[in-house]
Amino acid sequence: MTLYIGRETSKLWKRICAETTAEISLLAENWRYILAGLIFQYIHGLAARGVHYLHRPGPTLQDVGFYLLPELGQDKAYISETVFTFVFLSFVLWTFHPFIFKTKKIYTVLVWCRVLAFLVGSQFLRIITFYSTQLPGPNYHCREGSKLARLPHPQSVFEVLLINFPRGAIYGCGDLIFSSHMIFTLVFVLTYQKYGTKRFVKQVAWLIAVIQSFLIVASRKHYTVDVVVAWYTVNLVVFFIDKKLPELPDRTSGLSPLLLPMSVKDKDGRNKEENHKLLNGNSVDSSDWRLRTPVNGKILEDGNNPHDNAMNGA
């Protein structure tokens, strides 16, 4: 038993080392995209804090979701955040599963490049919309009488640049249309829908996304319109950006990462047809490109006919 555990531990360690080497190589090629996506996450947080300075509390707007869904109350508002945290952590762990499990279909770095592209596209549109019109926040800390409903004027630039994460994100006001929680949830679910392998998990993920939508409205963190707009906007953003990005290599083909097209730029100078042959396990050796002519049921190379050779004295 001890010997078996030792062998499995050794295999797992070798797998982690091999995976780390491959991911570091990919990170060296794509670090600019990862860095740009992370920087934009800060910019998005900075924009959300900035609109909080412009927020003015007022009467809660008429909302069909508020009529249909009972209010959870401040003591149960944590339920929505708990579900979102579960979705977030589950997705992050799934993107790193190739380091542990043998059945691996994705490369972690390439998946996060794609996810960050989806997030940036959606968050860019979100910044435009919530700066266009500031609505009175329906959340408890954004209502009239709350000390957090209005932010005092900043005393310095550093006070604005330090977005006070995560408290600043949790107790923000004014960044309503459309829901940031739904952006992350839908991007994660759509990504797993395309690259995940478990059908049951996909179905559960969509169910959780729907439940998350209702919980956001029931906890009065957003108006119903914020959730509705997120559903079709994020899906459209993912659809169009996904069309523009190069497709991820499928690791189930069993090919080495060096033979797979990791980006639009093909370092080996192979054309698309050659890459297609590589992905299908066919040889693309230049020696196989010679013209072959069938003669009497046999394949002759370069179109050389034995009768012609005999006539030429060969």
PDB file of C-alpha atoms in Angstrom:
ATOM      1  CA  MET A   1       0.000   0.000   0.000  1.00  0.00           C
ATOM      2  CA  THR A   2       2.808   2.371   0.893  1.00  0.00           C
ATOM      3  CA  LEU A   3       4.612   1.513  -2.362  1.00  0.00           C
ATOM      4  CA  TYR A   4       1.441   2.248  -4.378  1.00  0.00           C
ATOM      5  CA  ILE A   5       0.951   5.611  -2.698  1.00  0.00           C
ATOM      6  CA  GLY A   6       4.588   6.445  -3.326  1.00  0.00           C
ATOM      7  CA  ARG A   7       4.285   5.635  -7.020  1.00  0.00           C
ATOM      8  CA  GLU A   8       1.117   7.703  -7.422  1.00  0.00           C
ATOM      9  CA  THR A   9       2.686  10.616  -5.588  1.00  0.00           C
ATOM     10  CA  SER A  10       5.705  10.434  -7.871  1.00  0.00           C
ATOM     11  CA  LYS A  11       3.474  10.374 -10.962  1.00  0.00           C
ATOM     12  CA  LEU A  12       1.479  13.338  -9.675  1.00  0.00           C
ATOM     13  CA  TRP A  13       4.622  15.330  -8.985  1.00  0.00           C
ATOM     14  CA  LYS A  14       5.984  14.606 -12.470  1.00  0.00           C
ATOM     15  CA  ARG A  15       2.653  15.625 -13.963  1.00  0.00           C
ATOM     16  CA  ILE A  16       2.659  18.898 -12.031  1.00  0.00           C
ATOM     17  CA  CYS A  17       6.239  19.647 -13.090  1.00  0.00           C
ATOM     18  CA  ALA A  18       5.530  18.893 -16.757  1.00  0.00           C
ATOM     19  CA  GLU A  19       2.372  20.978 -16.687  1.00  0.00           C
ATOM     20  CA  THR A  20       4.127  23.857 -14.985  1.00  0.00           C
ATOM     21  CA  THR A  21       6.841  23.843 -17.636  1.00  0.00           C
ATOM     22  CA  ALA A  22       4.269  23.928 -20.450  1.00  0.00           C
ATOM     23  CA  GLU A  23       2.227  26.690 -18.797  1.00  0.00           C
ATOM     24  CA  ILE A  24       5.308  28.835 -18.113  1.00  0.00           C
ATOM     25  CA  SER A  25       6.189  28.571 -21.802  1.00  0.00           C
ATOM     26  CA  LEU A  26       2.691  29.707 -22.741  1.00  0.00           C
ATOM     27  CA  LEU A  27       2.782  32.486 -20.154  1.00  0.00           C
ATOM     28  CA  ALA A  28       6.045  33.770 -21.639  1.00  0.00           C
ATOM     29  CA  GLU A  29       4.261  34.122 -24.985  1.00  0.00           C
ATOM     30  CA  ASN A  30       0.967  35.544 -23.685  1.00  0.00           C
ATOM     31  CA  TRP A  31       1.894  37.516 -20.546  1.00  0.00           C
ATOM     32  CA  ARG A  32       0.999  40.812 -22.208  1.00  0.00           C
ATOM     33  CA  TYR A  33      -2.621  39.729 -22.629  1.00  0.00           C
ATOM     34  CA  ILE A  34      -2.818  38.468 -19.051  1.00  0.00           C
ATOM     35  CA  LEU A  35      -1.282  41.671 -17.699  1.00  0.00           C
ATOM     36  CA  ALA A  36      -3.561  43.890 -19.797  1.00  0.00           C
ATOM     37  CA  GLY A  37      -6.621  41.985 -18.575  1.00  0.00           C
ATOM     38  CA  LEU A  38      -5.560  42.300 -14.930  1.00  0.00           C
ATOM     39  CA  ILE A  39      -4.826  46.013 -15.317  1.00  0.00           C
ATOM     40  CA  PHE A  40      -8.296  46.528 -16.745  1.00  0.00           C
ATOM     41  CA  GLN A  41      -9.770  44.813 -13.684  1.00  0.00           C
ATOM     42  CA  TYR A  42      -8.208  47.599 -11.646  1.00  0.00           C
ATOM     43  CA  ILE A  43      -9.492  50.222 -14.084  1.00  0.00           C
ATOM     44  CA  HIS A  44     -12.973  48.745 -13.785  1.00  0.00           C
ATOM     45  CA  GLY A  45     -12.767  48.916  -9.984  1.00  0.00           C
ATOM     46  CA  LEU A  46     -11.492  52.482 -10.220  1.00  0.00           C
ATOM     47  CA  ALA A  47     -14.434  53.449 -12.449  1.00  0.00           C
ATOM     48  CA  ALA A  48     -16.911  51.829 -10.059  1.00  0.00           C
ATOM     49  CA  ARG A  49     -15.457  53.778  -7.145  1.00  0.00           C
ATOM     50  CA  GLY A  50     -15.493  56.979  -9.181  1.00  0.00           C
ATOM     51  CA  VAL A  51     -19.211  56.721  -9.926  1.00  0.00           C
ATOM     52  CA  HIS A  52     -19.857  56.256  -6.204  1.00  0.00           C
ATOM     53  CA  TYR A  53     -18.748  59.885  -5.738  1.00  0.00           C
ATOM     54  CA  LEU A  54     -21.493  60.899  -8.180  1.00  0.00           C
ATOM     55  CA  HIS A  55     -24.192  58.748  -6.589  1.00  0.00           C
ATOM     56  CA  ARG A  56     -27.126  60.507  -4.987  1.00  0.00           C
ATOM     57  CA  PRO A  57     -29.543  58.396  -2.922  1.00  0.00           C
ATOM     58  CA  GLY A  58     -33.208  58.663  -3.706  1.00  0.00           C
ATOM     59  CA  PRO A  59     -36.474  56.734  -3.793  1.00  0.00           C
ATOM     60  CA  THR A  60     -36.140  53.160  -5.034  1.00  0.00           C
ATOM     61  CA  LEU A  61     -37.350  52.885  -8.598  1.00  0.00           C
ATOM     62  CA  GLN A  62     -40.379  50.816  -9.526  1.00  0.00           C
ATOM     63  CA  ASP A  63     -39.180  47.321 -10.384  1.00  0.00           C
ATOM     64  CA  VAL A  64     -41.122  44.211 -11.375  1.00  0.00           C
ATOM     65  CA  GLY A  65     -38.556  41.945  -9.720  1.00  0.00           C
ATOM     66  CA  PHE A  66     -39.062  43.694  -6.394  1.00  0.00           C
ATOM     67  CA  TYR A  67     -42.795  42.976  -6.612  1.00  0.00           C
ATOM     68  CA  LEU A  68     -42.387  39.316  -7.554  1.00  0.00           C
ATOM     69  CA  LEU A  69     -39.458  38.338  -5.329  1.00  0.00           C
ATOM     70  CA  PRO A  70     -39.605  38.689  -1.551  1.00  0.00           C
ATOM     71  CA  GLU A  71     -36.860  40.796  -0.042  1.00  0.00           C
ATOM     72  CA  LEU A  72     -34.192  38.708   1.665  1.00  0.00           C
ATOM     73  CA  GLY A  73     -33.253  41.426   4.109  1.00  0.00           C
ATOM     74  CA  GLN A  74     -29.872  42.556   5.343  1.00  0.00           C
ATOM     75  CA  ASP A  75     -29.399  39.500   7.537  1.00  0.00           C
ATOM     76  CA  LYS A  76     -29.687  37.162   4.512  1.00  0.00           C
ATOM     77  CA  ALA A  77     -27.959  39.288   1.911  1.00  0.00           C
ATOM     78  CA  TYR A  78     -24.863  37.109   2.286  1.00  0.00           C
ATOM     79  CA  ILE A  79     -26.599  34.256   0.409  1.00  0.00           C
ATOM     80  CA  SER A  80     -26.087  35.945  -2.956  1.00  0.00           C
ATOM     81  CA  GLU A  81     -22.403  36.610  -2.238  1.00  0.00           C
ATOM     82  CA  THR A  82     -21.924  33.037  -1.048  1.00  0.00           C
ATOM     83  CA  VAL A  83     -23.296  31.624  -4.303  1.00  0.00           C
ATOM     84  CA  PHE A  84     -21.125  33.986  -6.348  1.00  0.00           C
ATOM     85  CA  THR A  85     -18.029  33.065  -4.333  1.00  0.00           C
ATOM     86  CA  PHE A  86     -18.753  29.382  -4.937  1.00  0.00           C
ATOM     87  CA  VAL A  87     -19.044  29.973  -8.703  1.00  0.00           C
ATOM     88  CA  PHE A  88     -15.857  32.040  -8.775  1.00  0.00           C
ATOM     89  CA  LEU A  89     -13.713  29.600  -6.792  1.00  0.00           C
ATOM     90  CA  SER A  90     -15.104  26.565  -8.625  1.00  0.00           C
ATOM     91  CA  PHE A  91     -14.195  28.035 -11.994  1.00  0.00           C
ATOM     92  CA  VAL A  92     -10.704  29.044 -10.879  1.00  0.00           C
ATOM     93  CA  LEU A  93     -10.045  25.545  -9.549  1.00  0.00           C
ATOM     94  CA  TRP A  94     -11.350  24.011 -12.784  1.00  0.00           C
ATOM     95  CA  THR A  95      -8.948  26.083 -14.903  1.00  0.00           C
ATOM     96  CA  PHE A  96      -6.058  24.622 -12.902  1.00  0.00           C
ATOM     97  CA  HIS A  97      -7.259  21.017 -13.055  1.00  0.00           C
ATOM     98  CA  PRO A  98      -4.736  20.064 -15.810  1.00  0.00           C
ATOM     99  CA  PHE A  99      -2.011  20.250 -13.151  1.00  0.00           C
ATOM    100  CA  ILE A 100      -3.614  17.362 -11.266  1.00  0.00           C
ATOM    101  CA  PHE A 101      -5.821  15.199 -13.471  1.00  0.00           C
ATOM    102  CA  LYS A 102      -4.808  13.055 -16.423  1.00  0.00           C
ATOM    103  CA  THR A 103      -7.881  13.902 -18.486  1.00  0.00           C
ATOM    104  CA  LYS A 104      -7.034  17.436 -19.552  1.00  0.00           C
ATOM    105  CA  LYS A 105      -8.511  19.342 -22.448  1.00  0.00           C
ATOM    106  CA  ILE A 106      -7.332  22.905 -21.849  1.00  0.00           C
ATOM    107  CA  TYR A 107      -4.255  24.977 -21.162  1.00  0.00           C
ATOM    108  CA  THR A 108      -4.733  27.230 -18.139  1.00  0.00           C
ATOM    109  CA  VAL A 109      -2.946  30.281 -19.545  1.00  0.00           C
ATOM    110  CA  LEU A 110      -4.845  30.181 -22.831  1.00  0.00           C
ATOM    111  CA  VAL A 111      -8.201  29.816 -21.086  1.00  0.00           C
ATOM    112  CA  TRP A 112      -7.518  32.823 -18.873  1.00  0.00           C
ATOM    113  CA  CYS A 113      -6.447  34.883 -21.886  1.00  0.00           C
ATOM    114  CA  ARG A 114      -9.851  34.152 -23.342  1.00  0.00           C
ATOM    115  CA  VAL A 115     -11.744  34.761 -20.098  1.00  0.00           C
ATOM    116  CA  LEU A 116     -10.025  38.103 -19.521  1.00  0.00           C
ATOM    117  CA  ALA A 117     -10.864  39.176 -23.072  1.00  0.00           C
ATOM    118  CA  PHE A 118     -14.547  38.428 -22.404  1.00  0.00           C
ATOM    119  CA  LEU A 119     -14.435  40.273 -19.078  1.00  0.00           C
ATOM    120  CA  VAL A 120     -12.732  43.338 -20.548  1.00  0.00           C
ATOM    121  CA  GLY A 121     -15.258  43.592 -23.385  1.00  0.00           C
ATOM    122  CA  SER A 122     -18.218  43.303 -21.029  1.00  0.00           C
ATOM    123  CA  GLN A 123     -16.784  45.615 -18.364  1.00  0.00           C
ATOM    124  CA  PHE A 124     -15.936  48.282 -20.938  1.00  0.00           C
ATOM    125  CA  LEU A 125     -19.596  48.418 -21.962  1.00  0.00           C
ATOM    126  CA  ARG A 126     -20.634  48.384 -18.301  1.00  0.00           C
ATOM    127  CA  ILE A 127     -18.495  51.444 -17.509  1.00  0.00           C
ATOM    128  CA  ILE A 128     -20.094  53.353 -20.377  1.00  0.00           C
ATOM    129  CA  THR A 129     -23.630  52.511 -19.241  1.00  0.00           C
ATOM    130  CA  PHE A 130     -23.369  53.290 -15.527  1.00  0.00           C
ATOM    131  CA  TYR A 131     -21.572  56.576 -16.201  1.00  0.00           C
ATOM    132  CA  SER A 132     -24.242  57.563 -18.720  1.00  0.00           C
ATOM    133  CA  THR A 133     -27.021  57.594 -16.099  1.00  0.00           C
ATOM    134  CA  GLN A 134     -26.662  57.280 -12.338  1.00  0.00           C
ATOM    135  CA  LEU A 135     -29.629  55.541 -10.750  1.00  0.00           C
ATOM    136  CA  PRO A 136     -30.426  55.623  -7.017  1.00  0.00           C
ATOM    137  CA  GLY A 137     -29.045  52.375  -5.642  1.00  0.00           C
ATOM    138  CA  PRO A 138     -31.587  49.880  -4.277  1.00  0.00           C
ATOM    139  CA  ASN A 139     -29.078  48.271  -1.909  1.00  0.00           C
ATOM    140  CA  TYR A 140     -29.486  48.927   1.808  1.00  0.00           C
ATOM    141  CA  HIS A 141     -26.281  50.912   2.186  1.00  0.00           C
ATOM    142  CA  CYS A 142     -27.148  53.052  -0.854  1.00  0.00           C
ATOM    143  CA  ARG A 143     -30.503  54.321   0.433  1.00  0.00           C
ATOM    144  CA  GLU A 144     -31.246  57.697   1.962  1.00  0.00           C
ATOM    145  CA  GLY A 145     -29.972  57.940   5.514  1.00  0.00           C
ATOM    146  CA  SER A 146     -27.049  55.555   5.109  1.00  0.00           C
ATOM    147  CA  LYS A 147     -23.587  56.962   5.723  1.00  0.00           C
ATOM    148  CA  LEU A 148     -22.236  54.869   2.842  1.00  0.00           C
ATOM    149  CA  ALA A 149     -24.722  56.217   0.280  1.00  0.00           C
ATOM    150  CA  ARG A 150     -22.434  59.136  -0.510  1.00  0.00           C
ATOM    151  CA  LEU A 151     -18.673  59.199  -0.512  1.00  0.00           C
ATOM    152  CA  PRO A 152     -17.062  62.363   0.875  1.00  0.00           C
ATOM    153  CA  HIS A 153     -14.922  64.283  -1.570  1.00  0.00           C
ATOM    154  CA  PRO A 154     -11.450  62.742  -1.756  1.00  0.00           C
ATOM    155  CA  GLN A 155      -8.667  64.563   0.016  1.00  0.00           C
ATOM    156  CA  SER A 156      -5.966  63.330  -2.359  1.00  0.00           C
ATOM    157  CA  VAL A 157      -5.418  61.443  -5.590  1.00  0.00           C
ATOM    158  CA  PHE A 158      -4.205  58.412  -3.680  1.00  0.00           C
ATOM    159  CA  GLU A 159      -7.569  58.154  -1.938  1.00  0.00           C
ATOM    160  CA  VAL A 160      -9.196  57.701  -5.350  1.00  0.00           C
ATOM    161  CA  LEU A 161      -6.562  55.321  -6.695  1.00  0.00           C
ATOM    162  CA  LEU A 162      -6.790  53.093  -3.624  1.00  0.00           C
ATOM    163  CA  ILE A 163     -10.168  51.501  -4.342  1.00  0.00           C
ATOM    164  CA  ASN A 164     -10.350  49.890  -0.879  1.00  0.00           C
ATOM    165  CA  PHE A 165     -10.852  46.342  -2.166  1.00  0.00           C
ATOM    166  CA  PRO A 166     -12.911  44.362  -1.272  1.00  0.00           C
ATOM    167  CA  ARG A 167     -14.905  46.718   0.970  1.00  0.00           C
ATOM    168  CA  GLY A 168     -15.107  49.326  -1.785  1.00  0.00           C
ATOM    169  CA  ALA A 169     -16.542  46.760  -4.200  1.00  0.00           C
ATOM    170  CA  ILE A 170     -19.041  45.302  -1.728  1.00  0.00           C
ATOM    171  CA  TYR A 171     -20.343  48.653  -0.516  1.00  0.00           C
ATOM    172  CA  GLY A 172     -20.268  50.487  -3.825  1.00  0.00           C
ATOM    173  CA  CYS A 173     -23.194  52.528  -5.163  1.00  0.00           C
ATOM    174  CA  GLY A 174     -24.137  53.872  -8.583  1.00  0.00           C
ATOM    175  CA  ASP A 175     -22.534  51.142 -10.743  1.00  0.00           C
ATOM    176  CA  LEU A 176     -25.825  49.464 -11.548  1.00  0.00           C
ATOM    177  CA  ILE A 177     -26.429  48.823 -15.239  1.00  0.00           C
ATOM    178  CA  PHE A 178     -25.377  46.167 -15.686  1.00  0.00           C
ATOM    179  CA  SER A 179     -24.516  43.650 -12.961  1.00  0.00           C
ATOM    180  CA  SER A 180     -20.822  42.883 -12.511  1.00  0.00           C
ATOM    181  CA  HIS A 181     -21.647  39.693 -10.616  1.00  0.00           C
ATOM    182  CA  MET A 182     -23.585  38.434 -13.642  1.00  0.00           C
ATOM    183  CA  ILE A 183     -20.701  39.341 -15.959  1.00  0.00           C
ATOM    184  CA  PHE A 184     -18.339  37.045 -14.089  1.00  0.00           C
ATOM    185  CA  THR A 185     -20.942  34.325 -13.605  1.00  0.00           C
ATOM    186  CA  LEU A 186     -21.992  34.202 -17.261  1.00  0.00           C
ATOM    187  CA  VAL A 187     -18.433  34.407 -18.609  1.00  0.00           C
ATOM    188  CA  PHE A 188     -17.432  31.489 -16.396  1.00  0.00           C
ATOM    189  CA  VAL A 189     -20.487  29.417 -17.306  1.00  0.00           C
ATOM    190  CA  LEU A 190     -20.117  30.098 -21.040  1.00  0.00           C
ATOM    191  CA  THR A 191     -16.426  29.178 -20.911  1.00  0.00           C
ATOM    192  CA  TYR A 192     -17.128  25.896 -19.164  1.00  0.00           C
ATOM    193  CA  GLN A 193     -20.009  25.252 -21.556  1.00  0.00           C
ATOM    194  CA  LYS A 194     -17.515  25.280 -24.421  1.00  0.00           C
ATOM    195  CA  TYR A 195     -14.450  23.674 -22.856  1.00  0.00           C
ATOM    196  CA  GLY A 196     -15.850  21.621 -19.999  1.00  0.00           C
ATOM    197  CA  THR A 197     -16.409  17.881 -20.363  1.00  0.00           C
ATOM    198  CA  LYS A 198     -19.105  17.076 -17.795  1.00  0.00           C
ATOM    199  CA  ARG A 199     -22.632  17.523 -19.131  1.00  0.00           C
ATOM    200  CA  PHE A 200     -24.155  17.376 -15.656  1.00  0.00           C
ATOM    201  CA  VAL A 201     -21.843  20.141 -14.434  1.00  0.00           C
ATOM    202  CA  LYS A 202     -22.856  22.318 -17.380  1.00  0.00           C
ATOM    203  CA  GLN A 203     -26.532  21.901 -16.551  1.00  0.00           C
ATOM    204  CA  VAL A 204     -25.923  22.676 -12.876  1.00  0.00           C
ATOM    205  CA  ALA A 205     -23.835  25.724 -13.849  1.00  0.00           C
ATOM    206  CA  TRP A 206     -26.669  27.221 -15.890  1.00  0.00           C
ATOM    207  CA  LEU A 207     -29.115  26.506 -13.078  1.00  0.00           C
ATOM    208  CA  ILE A 208     -26.844  28.292 -10.613  1.00  0.00           C
ATOM    209  CA  ALA A 209     -26.593  31.268 -12.992  1.00  0.00           C
ATOM    210  CA  VAL A 210     -30.391  31.546 -13.031  1.00  0.00           C
ATOM    211  CA  ILE A 211     -30.568  31.214  -9.240  1.00  0.00           C
ATOM    212  CA  GLN A 212     -27.851  33.838  -8.900  1.00  0.00           C
ATOM    213  CA  SER A 213     -29.939  36.212 -11.010  1.00  0.00           C
ATOM    214  CA  PHE A 214     -32.935  35.876  -8.700  1.00  0.00           C
ATOM    215  CA  LEU A 215     -30.794  36.192  -5.570  1.00  0.00           C
ATOM    216  CA  ILE A 216     -29.223  39.448  -6.792  1.00  0.00           C
ATOM    217  CA  VAL A 217     -32.665  40.990  -7.242  1.00  0.00           C
ATOM    218  CA  ALA A 218     -34.062  39.481  -4.030  1.00  0.00           C
ATOM    219  CA  SER A 219     -31.137  40.872  -2.024  1.00  0.00           C
ATOM    220  CA  ARG A 220     -31.807  44.289  -3.645  1.00  0.00           C
ATOM    221  CA  LYS A 221     -28.256  44.630  -4.906  1.00  0.00           C
ATOM    222  CA  HIS A 222     -29.454  45.460  -8.404  1.00  0.00           C
ATOM    223  CA  TYR A 223     -32.607  46.299 -10.260  1.00  0.00           C
ATOM    224  CA  THR A 224     -34.067  43.629 -12.510  1.00  0.00           C
ATOM    225  CA  VAL A 225     -32.965  45.578 -15.593  1.00  0.00           C
ATOM    226  CA  ASP A 226     -29.334  45.270 -14.463  1.00  0.00           C
ATOM    227  CA  VAL A 227     -29.590  41.486 -14.517  1.00  0.00           C
ATOM    228  CA  VAL A 228     -31.626  41.281 -17.727  1.00  0.00           C
ATOM    229  CA  VAL A 229     -29.209  43.522 -19.638  1.00  0.00           C
ATOM    230  CA  ALA A 230     -26.269  41.441 -18.373  1.00  0.00           C
ATOM    231  CA  TRP A 231     -27.802  38.223 -19.712  1.00  0.00           C
ATOM    232  CA  TYR A 232     -27.998  39.302 -23.340  1.00  0.00           C
ATOM    233  CA  THR A 233     -25.035  41.700 -23.355  1.00  0.00           C
ATOM    234  CA  VAL A 234     -22.504  39.223 -21.953  1.00  0.00           C
ATOM    235  CA  ASN A 235     -23.724  36.457 -24.248  1.00  0.00           C
ATOM    236  CA  LEU A 236     -23.357  38.733 -27.277  1.00  0.00           C
ATOM    237  CA  VAL A 237     -19.919  39.974 -26.200  1.00  0.00           C
ATOM    238  CA  VAL A 238     -18.667  36.424 -25.685  1.00  0.00           C
ATOM    239  CA  PHE A 239     -20.150  35.325 -29.011  1.00  0.00           C
ATOM    240  CA  PHE A 240     -18.459  38.049 -31.079  1.00  0.00           C
ATOM    241  CA  ILE A 241     -15.107  38.076 -29.266  1.00  0.00           C
ATOM    242  CA  ASP A 242     -14.934  34.289 -29.419  1.00  0.00           C
ATOM    243  CA  LYS A 243     -15.293  34.520 -33.212  1.00  0.00           C
ATOM    244  CA  LYS A 244     -12.281  36.824 -33.422  1.00  0.00           C
ATOM    245  CA  LEU A 245      -9.948  34.864 -31.164  1.00  0.00           C
ATOM    246  CA  PRO A 246      -7.906  31.885 -32.411  1.00  0.00           C
ATOM    247  CA  GLU A 247      -9.396  28.575 -31.292  1.00  0.00           C
ATOM    248  CA  LEU A 248      -7.766  26.819 -28.373  1.00  0.00           C
ATOM    249  CA  PRO A 249      -5.879  23.599 -29.124  1.00  0.00           C
ATOM    250  CA  ASP A 250      -7.609  20.461 -27.916  1.00  0.00           C
ATOM    251  CA  ARG A 251      -5.282  18.551 -25.634  1.00  0.00           C
ATOM    252  CA  THR A 252      -7.219  15.320 -26.058  1.00  0.00           C
ATOM    253  CA  SER A 253      -5.502  14.948 -29.438  1.00  0.00           C
ATOM    254  CA  GLY A 254      -2.379  13.966 -27.490  1.00  0.00           C
ATOM    255  CA  LEU A 255      -0.032  16.230 -29.423  1.00  0.00           C
ATOM    256  CA  SER A 256       2.869  18.120 -27.925  1.00  0.00           C
ATOM    257  CA  PRO A 257       2.182  21.788 -27.180  1.00  0.00           C
ATOM    258  CA  LEU A 258       5.012  22.721 -29.540  1.00  0.00           C
ATOM    259  CA  LEU A 259       3.111  21.255 -32.480  1.00  0.00           C
ATOM    260  CA  LEU A 260      -0.106  23.100 -31.728  1.00  0.00           C
ATOM    261  CA  PRO A 261      -1.027  26.542 -33.062  1.00  0.00           C
ATOM    262  CA  MET A 262      -0.851  28.618 -29.877  1.00  0.00           C
ATOM    263  CA  SER A 263      -1.488  31.927 -31.575  1.00  0.00           C
ATOM    264  CA  VAL A 264      -2.343  33.497 -34.890  1.00  0.00           C
ATOM    265  CA  LYS A 265       1.357  33.827 -35.653  1.00  0.00           C
ATOM    266  CA  ASP A 266       2.686  30.494 -36.863  1.00  0.00           C
ATOM    267  CA  LYS A 267       6.304  30.356 -35.820  1.00  0.00           C
ATOM    268  CA  ASP A 268       7.181  27.329 -37.940  1.00  0.00           C
ATOM    269  CA  GLY A 269       5.880  28.947 -41.109  1.00  0.00           C
ATOM    270  CA  ARG A 270       3.348  26.177 -41.687  1.00  0.00           C
ATOM    271  CA  ASN A 271       0.149  27.083 -43.441  1.00  0.00           C
ATOM    272  CA  LYS A 272      -3.313  26.194 -42.164  1.00  0.00           C
ATOM    273  CA  GLU A 273      -3.477  23.017 -44.237  1.00  0.00           C
ATOM    274  CA  GLU A 274      -0.275  21.707 -42.666  1.00  0.00           C
ATOM    275  CA  ASN A 275      -1.541  22.513 -39.173  1.00  0.00           C
ATOM    276  CA  HIS A 276      -4.743  20.663 -39.949  1.00  0.00           C
ATOM    277  CA  LYS A 277      -2.728  17.608 -40.987  1.00  0.00           C
ATOM    278  CA  LEU A 278      -0.688  17.822 -37.788  1.00  0.00           C
ATOM    279  CA  LEU A 279      -3.823  17.946 -35.663  1.00  0.00           C
ATOM    280  CA  ASN A 280      -5.103  14.838 -37.412  1.00  0.00           C
ATOM    281  CA  GLY A 281      -1.848  12.967 -36.977  1.00  0.00           C
ATOM    282  CA  ASN A 282      -0.915  13.019 -40.671  1.00  0.00           C
ATOM    283  CA  SER A 283       2.586  13.551 -41.903  1.00  0.00           C
ATOM    284  CA  VAL A 284       3.437  16.825 -43.593  1.00  0.00           C
ATOM    285  CA  ASP A 285       6.977  15.856 -44.603  1.00  0.00           C
ATOM    286  CA  SER A 286       7.969  17.567 -47.819  1.00  0.00           C
ATOM    287  CA  SER A 287       9.143  14.211 -49.154  1.00  0.00           C
ATOM    288  CA  ASP A 288       5.499  13.091 -49.235  1.00  0.00           C
ATOM    289  CA  TRP A 289       4.500  15.913 -51.566  1.00  0.00           C
ATOM    290  CA  ARG A 290       6.074  14.332 -54.656  1.00  0.00           C
ATOM    291  CA  LEU A 291       3.763  13.553 -57.530  1.00  0.00           C
ATOM    292  CA  ARG A 292       2.733   9.896 -57.677  1.00  0.00           C
ATOM    293  CA  THR A 293       1.335   8.288 -60.807  1.00  0.00           C
ATOM    294  CA  PRO A 294      -0.551   4.982 -60.731  1.00  0.00           C
ATOM    295  CA  VAL A 295       0.754   2.455 -63.310  1.00  0.00           C
ATOM    296  CA  ASN A 296      -0.662  -1.097 -63.551  1.00  0.00           C
ATOM    297  CA  GLY A 297      -2.065  -0.857 -60.030  1.00  0.00           C
ATOM    298  CA  LYS A 298       1.235   0.393 -58.549  1.00  0.00           C
ATOM    299  CA  ILE A 299       2.132   3.846 -57.305  1.00  0.00           C
ATOM    300  CA  LEU A 300       5.207   5.350 -58.937  1.00  0.00           C
ATOM    301  CA  GLU A 301       6.845   8.497 -57.623  1.00  0.00           C
ATOM    302  CA  ASP A 302       7.536  11.646 -59.666  1.00  0.00           C
ATOM    303  CA  GLY A 303       5.428  10.235 -62.504  1.00  0.00           C
ATOM    304  CA  ASN A 304       8.337   8.108 -63.825  1.00  0.00           C
ATOM    305  CA  ASN A 305       7.154   5.361 -66.168  1.00  0.00           C
ATOM    306  CA  PRO A 306       9.372   2.236 -66.444  1.00  0.00           C
ATOM    307  CA  HIS A 307       8.617   2.060 -70.174  1.00  0.00           C
ATOM    308  CA  ASP A 308       9.921   5.597 -70.576  1.00  0.00           C
ATOM    309  CA  ASN A 309      13.064   4.650 -68.669  1.00  0.00           C
ATOM    310  CA  ALA A 310      13.595   1.635 -70.904  1.00  0.00           C
ATOM    311  CA  MET A 311      13.201   3.782 -74.003  1.00  0.00           C
ATOM    312  CA  ASN A 312      15.790   6.167 -72.639  1.00  0.00           C
ATOM    313  CA  GLY A 313      18.215   3.335 -72.005  1.00  0.00           C
ATOM    314  CA  ALA A 314      17.812   3.484 -68.256  1.00  0.00           C
TER     315      ALA A 314
END
